[in-house]
CSV table of C-alpha atoms in Angstrom, one decimal:
chain,number,residue,atom,x,y,z
A,1,MET,CA,-8.4,12.4,-16.1
A,2,ILE,CA,-6.7,10.1,-14.1
A,3,ARG,CA,-8.8,7.2,-15.3
A,4,ARG,CA,-7.9,8.1,-18.5
A,5,ILE,CA,-3.9,8.1,-18.0
A,6,LEU,CA,-4.0,4.8,-16.3
A,7,LEU,CA,-6.0,3.4,-19.2
A,8,LEU,CA,-3.6,4.8,-21.5
A,9,SER,CA,-0.6,3.5,-19.5
A,10,PHE,CA,-1.9,0.1,-19.3
A,11,VAL,CA,-2.8,0.0,-23.3
A,12,LEU,CA,0.9,1.2,-23.9
A,13,THR,CA,2.3,-1.7,-21.4
A,14,ILE,CA,0.4,-4.2,-23.5
A,15,LEU,CA,1.5,-3.0,-26.6
A,16,PHE,CA,5.0,-2.5,-25.7
A,17,THR,CA,4.8,-6.6,-24.5
A,18,PHE,CA,3.3,-7.6,-27.7
A,19,ILE,CA,5.8,-5.7,-30.0
A,20,TYR,CA,9.2,-6.8,-28.0
A,21,SER,CA,8.1,-10.1,-26.3
A,22,GLU,CA,8.8,-13.5,-27.8
A,23,GLU,CA,7.1,-16.8,-27.0
A,24,CYS,CA,8.8,-18.6,-24.4
A,25,ASP,CA,7.7,-21.6,-22.3
A,26,SER,CA,8.7,-20.7,-18.7
A,27,THR,CA,9.8,-24.2,-17.8
A,28,ASN,CA,12.7,-24.0,-20.4
A,29,CYS,CA,13.6,-20.1,-19.9
A,30,ASN,CA,16.9,-19.5,-18.0
A,31,SER,CA,15.6,-16.7,-16.1
A,32,LYS,CA,14.5,-17.6,-12.6
A,33,LEU,CA,12.0,-14.7,-12.6
A,34,ASN,CA,9.1,-16.8,-13.6
A,35,ILE,CA,6.0,-18.5,-12.3
A,36,GLN,CA,6.5,-22.0,-10.9
A,37,SER,CA,4.0,-24.6,-10.5
A,38,LYS,CA,2.3,-24.9,-7.4
A,39,SER,CA,3.5,-21.5,-6.1
A,40,LYS,CA,1.1,-19.1,-4.3
A,41,ALA,CA,1.1,-15.4,-4.2
A,42,LEU,CA,-0.3,-12.7,-2.0
A,43,GLN,CA,-1.8,-9.8,-4.2
A,44,PHE,CA,-2.4,-6.2,-3.6
A,45,SER,CA,-4.3,-4.2,-6.3
A,46,ILE,CA,-5.3,-0.5,-6.2
A,47,GLU,CA,-8.2,1.3,-8.2
A,48,PRO,CA,-8.0,4.9,-9.2
A,49,ASP,CA,-9.9,6.3,-6.2
A,50,PHE,CA,-7.5,4.6,-4.0
A,51,GLN,CA,-6.8,6.2,-0.3
A,52,LEU,CA,-3.7,5.6,0.9
A,53,GLY,CA,-4.6,6.7,4.7
A,54,SER,CA,-7.4,4.2,4.8
A,55,PHE,CA,-6.4,1.6,2.4
A,56,GLN,CA,-9.8,1.8,0.8
A,57,GLY,CA,-10.1,1.1,-3.2
A,58,SER,CA,-7.8,-1.7,-2.8
A,59,THR,CA,-8.4,-5.5,-3.3
A,60,ILE,CA,-6.6,-8.2,-1.3
A,61,SER,CA,-6.0,-11.6,-3.2
A,62,ILE,CA,-4.7,-15.1,-2.9
A,63,LYS,CA,-3.4,-16.7,-5.7
A,64,LYS,CA,-2.6,-20.5,-6.4
A,65,HIS,CA,-0.9,-21.7,-9.3
A,66,LEU,CA,-2.1,-25.0,-10.6
A,67,SER,CA,0.5,-25.0,-13.1
A,68,GLU,CA,2.8,-22.5,-14.8
A,69,LYS,CA,-0.2,-21.5,-17.1
A,70,ARG,CA,-3.3,-21.6,-14.6
A,71,ALA,CA,-4.1,-20.3,-11.6
A,72,LEU,CA,-6.9,-19.7,-9.0
A,73,ARG,CA,-7.6,-16.4,-7.5
A,74,TYR,CA,-9.7,-15.4,-4.5
A,75,GLY,CA,-10.2,-11.8,-3.3
A,76,ILE,CA,-11.9,-9.3,-1.0
A,77,SER,CA,-12.3,-5.6,-1.3
A,78,LEU,CA,-13.6,-3.3,1.4
A,79,THR,CA,-14.6,0.3,1.2
A,80,GLY,CA,-16.5,2.7,3.5
A,81,GLY,CA,-16.5,6.3,4.8
A,82,ASN,CA,-18.7,8.8,6.8
A,83,THR,CA,-19.5,12.4,6.8
A,84,ILE,CA,-21.0,14.7,9.4
A,85,SER,CA,-22.5,18.2,8.6
A,86,GLU,CA,-23.9,21.0,9.8
A,87,SER,CA,-25.5,24.1,8.3
A,88,ASN,CA,-27.2,27.1,9.6
A,89,ARG,CA,-29.5,29.5,7.8
A,90,LYS,CA,-30.9,32.9,9.1
A,91,ILE,CA,-33.9,34.4,7.4
A,92,ILE,CA,-34.4,38.2,8.4
A,93,THR,CA,-37.8,39.5,7.6
A,94,ASN,CA,-40.3,41.0,10.4
A,95,ASP,CA,-38.9,38.3,12.7
A,96,SER,CA,-35.6,36.2,12.8
A,97,LEU,CA,-35.9,32.7,11.9
A,98,ASN,CA,-32.8,30.5,12.4
A,99,LEU,CA,-32.6,27.2,10.6
A,100,LYS,CA,-30.1,24.6,11.5
A,101,ASN,CA,-29.6,21.1,9.4
A,102,ASN,CA,-27.8,18.1,10.5
A,103,SER,CA,-26.9,15.3,8.5
A,104,ASP,CA,-24.9,12.1,8.9
A,105,ASN,CA,-23.6,10.2,5.6
A,106,SER,CA,-22.3,6.7,5.7
A,107,SER,CA,-21.7,4.2,3.0
A,108,TYR,CA,-19.8,1.0,2.9
A,109,SER,CA,-19.3,-1.7,0.4
A,110,PHE,CA,-17.6,-5.3,0.3
A,111,THR,CA,-16.7,-7.5,-2.7
A,112,LEU,CA,-16.0,-11.1,-2.9
A,113,MET,CA,-14.8,-12.7,-6.1
A,114,SER,CA,-13.0,-15.7,-7.5
A,115,GLN,CA,-11.3,-16.0,-11.0
A,116,TYR,CA,-9.8,-18.7,-13.2
A,117,LEU,CA,-6.6,-17.3,-14.7
A,118,ILE,CA,-4.8,-18.5,-18.0
A,119,TYR,CA,-1.1,-17.3,-18.4
A,120,LYS,CA,0.8,-16.7,-21.6
A,121,SER,CA,4.6,-16.3,-21.1
A,122,THR,CA,6.5,-13.9,-23.2
A,123,ARG,CA,10.2,-13.3,-23.1
A,124,TYR,CA,9.8,-10.7,-20.4
A,125,SER,CA,6.5,-10.9,-18.9
A,126,TYR,CA,3.1,-12.8,-18.6
A,127,LEU,CA,0.0,-12.1,-20.3
A,128,PHE,CA,-3.1,-13.2,-18.5
A,129,TYR,CA,-6.9,-13.3,-18.8
A,130,GLY,CA,-9.6,-15.1,-17.0
A,131,LEU,CA,-12.9,-14.9,-15.4
A,132,GLY,CA,-15.3,-15.8,-12.2
A,133,PRO,CA,-18.2,-15.4,-10.2
A,134,ILE,CA,-18.4,-11.9,-8.1
A,135,PHE,CA,-20.8,-10.8,-5.3
A,136,ARG,CA,-20.8,-7.4,-4.0
A,137,TYR,CA,-23.0,-5.7,-1.5
A,138,THR,CA,-23.3,-1.7,-0.9
A,139,ASN,CA,-25.3,0.3,1.9
A,140,GLN,CA,-25.8,3.9,1.7
A,141,ILE,CA,-27.3,5.6,5.0
A,142,ARG,CA,-28.4,9.3,5.3
A,143,GLU,CA,-29.8,10.7,8.6
A,144,SER,CA,-30.8,14.4,8.5
A,145,GLU,CA,-32.7,16.5,11.0
A,146,THR,CA,-33.7,20.2,10.5
A,147,LYS,CA,-34.3,22.3,13.4
A,148,ASN,CA,-35.9,25.8,13.7
A,149,ASN,CA,-35.5,28.5,16.3
A,150,LEU,CA,-38.4,31.1,16.3
A,151,THR,CA,-39.2,31.2,20.1
A,152,GLY,CA,-35.7,31.1,21.2
A,153,ASP,CA,-35.6,27.4,21.9
A,154,TRP,CA,-34.8,24.8,19.0
A,155,GLU,CA,-37.4,22.6,17.7
A,156,SER,CA,-37.2,19.7,15.3
A,157,SER,CA,-39.3,20.5,12.1
A,158,ASP,CA,-38.3,17.7,9.9
A,159,ILE,CA,-36.6,14.3,10.2
A,160,ASN,CA,-35.7,12.2,7.1
A,161,ASP,CA,-33.5,8.9,7.1
A,162,ARG,CA,-32.5,7.3,4.0
A,163,ASN,CA,-31.1,3.8,3.5
A,164,THR,CA,-30.2,2.2,0.2
A,165,LYS,CA,-28.9,-1.4,-0.3
A,166,SER,CA,-27.8,-3.0,-3.4
A,167,TYR,CA,-26.6,-6.6,-3.9
A,168,TYR,CA,-24.8,-7.6,-7.2
A,169,TYR,CA,-24.4,-11.2,-8.5
A,170,GLY,CA,-22.6,-12.0,-11.7
A,171,LEU,CA,-19.4,-12.5,-13.6
A,172,SER,CA,-15.9,-10.5,-13.8
A,173,PHE,CA,-13.7,-10.6,-16.7
A,174,VAL,CA,-9.9,-9.6,-16.4
A,175,PHE,CA,-7.3,-9.1,-19.1
A,176,GLY,CA,-3.7,-8.1,-18.0
A,177,VAL,CA,0.0,-8.4,-17.8
A,178,GLU,CA,2.3,-9.3,-15.0
A,179,VAL,CA,6.3,-8.5,-14.7
A,180,PHE,CA,8.3,-10.2,-12.2
A,181,VAL,CA,10.9,-7.5,-10.5
A,182,SER,CA,12.6,-10.5,-8.6
A,183,LYS,CA,12.3,-13.9,-7.9
A,184,THR,CA,9.5,-13.5,-5.6
A,185,ILE,CA,7.8,-10.1,-6.3
A,186,SER,CA,5.9,-8.8,-9.3
A,187,ILE,CA,3.9,-6.2,-10.5
A,188,HIS,CA,0.8,-6.2,-12.7
A,189,GLY,CA,-1.8,-4.1,-14.4
A,190,GLU,CA,-5.0,-5.5,-15.2
A,191,TYR,CA,-8.2,-4.1,-16.9
A,192,CYS,CA,-11.5,-5.2,-15.4
A,193,GLN,CA,-15.2,-5.7,-16.4
A,194,GLU,CA,-18.2,-6.9,-14.9
A,195,LEU,CA,-21.6,-8.3,-15.9
A,196,THR,CA,-23.9,-8.5,-12.7
A,197,TYR,CA,-27.6,-8.8,-12.0
A,198,ARG,CA,-28.4,-6.3,-9.4
A,199,ASN,CA,-31.2,-5.7,-6.6
A,200,ASP,CA,-31.6,-2.1,-5.0
A,201,TYR,CA,-33.8,-1.8,-2.2
A,202,TYR,CA,-34.6,1.9,-0.9
A,203,GLU,CA,-36.3,3.2,2.2
A,204,GLU,CA,-36.9,6.8,3.4
A,205,VAL,CA,-38.5,7.4,6.5
A,206,ARG,CA,-40.1,10.7,7.7
A,207,PRO,CA,-42.2,11.6,10.6
A,208,THR,CA,-45.4,11.4,8.8
A,209,GLN,CA,-44.9,8.6,5.9
A,210,ILE,CA,-42.6,5.7,5.1
A,211,THR,CA,-41.4,5.3,1.2
A,212,GLU,CA,-40.2,2.0,0.1
A,213,ASN,CA,-38.7,1.0,-3.6
A,214,SER,CA,-37.1,-1.7,-5.2
A,215,THR,CA,-35.5,-2.2,-8.6
A,216,ARG,CA,-33.6,-5.0,-10.3
A,217,GLY,CA,-31.9,-5.4,-13.6
A,218,PHE,CA,-28.7,-6.3,-15.2
A,219,SER,CA,-25.7,-3.9,-15.0
A,220,VAL,CA,-22.4,-3.8,-16.9
A,221,ASP,CA,-19.5,-2.1,-14.5
A,222,GLY,CA,-16.0,-1.8,-14.5
A,223,GLY,CA,-14.0,-0.5,-17.5
A,224,GLN,CA,-11.2,0.3,-15.1
A,225,VAL,CA,-7.4,-0.2,-15.0
A,226,ASP,CA,-6.2,-1.8,-11.5
A,227,PHE,CA,-2.3,-2.0,-10.7
A,228,GLY,CA,-0.6,-3.8,-8.1
A,229,CYS,CA,1.8,-6.3,-6.7
A,230,SER,CA,2.3,-9.7,-6.0
A,231,PHE,CA,4.3,-11.6,-3.3
A,232,TYR,CA,5.4,-15.4,-4.2
A,233,TRP,CA,6.1,-18.2,-2.1
């Protein structure tokens, strides 16, 4: 639902820009709220699942304008989390059998990207689009142990460790709009899409066996709208 609202807001912003904007060369505009050649910017973008407390789901980028209409952007995104849980189950028949399961789940990922952006100036904003290479690494680890208590002492009955690693190589595409709110600060919204080649490696370790598996193939990801702000100097 949140993704749909963000996407609708982004589409309405784009439509408003097309309907009410006029072509305007930024070098000839009287307004000082425009992109300057050779300027640089620090950008922060947030995704729909952004978590304020840990600042996860965000991308930090450095952008350098080669001119008023062209720029290079380099970004990095980091996410991660850990969950520890414990469950207990008691079965009563002729004897009482207590079962305990402890699990530790962790996951993290980081993304590196660079993009070549082209800007089109309008009366009140800038439209931009671009593409560039992207690399992403994700790792998911799950460790679980099951214990039973039949004789009064806890004894381990099963141990299961799972590890999944994924590597992505490909291209990222972006289309967005940027609006200046002051001489050095702007806000932007952008629609992102990725075409990547993906390698997945899976390993499961149990006391009596080890299972390994690998898959690979092309993947189309993204389709999300990110919002953020830029600080120019």
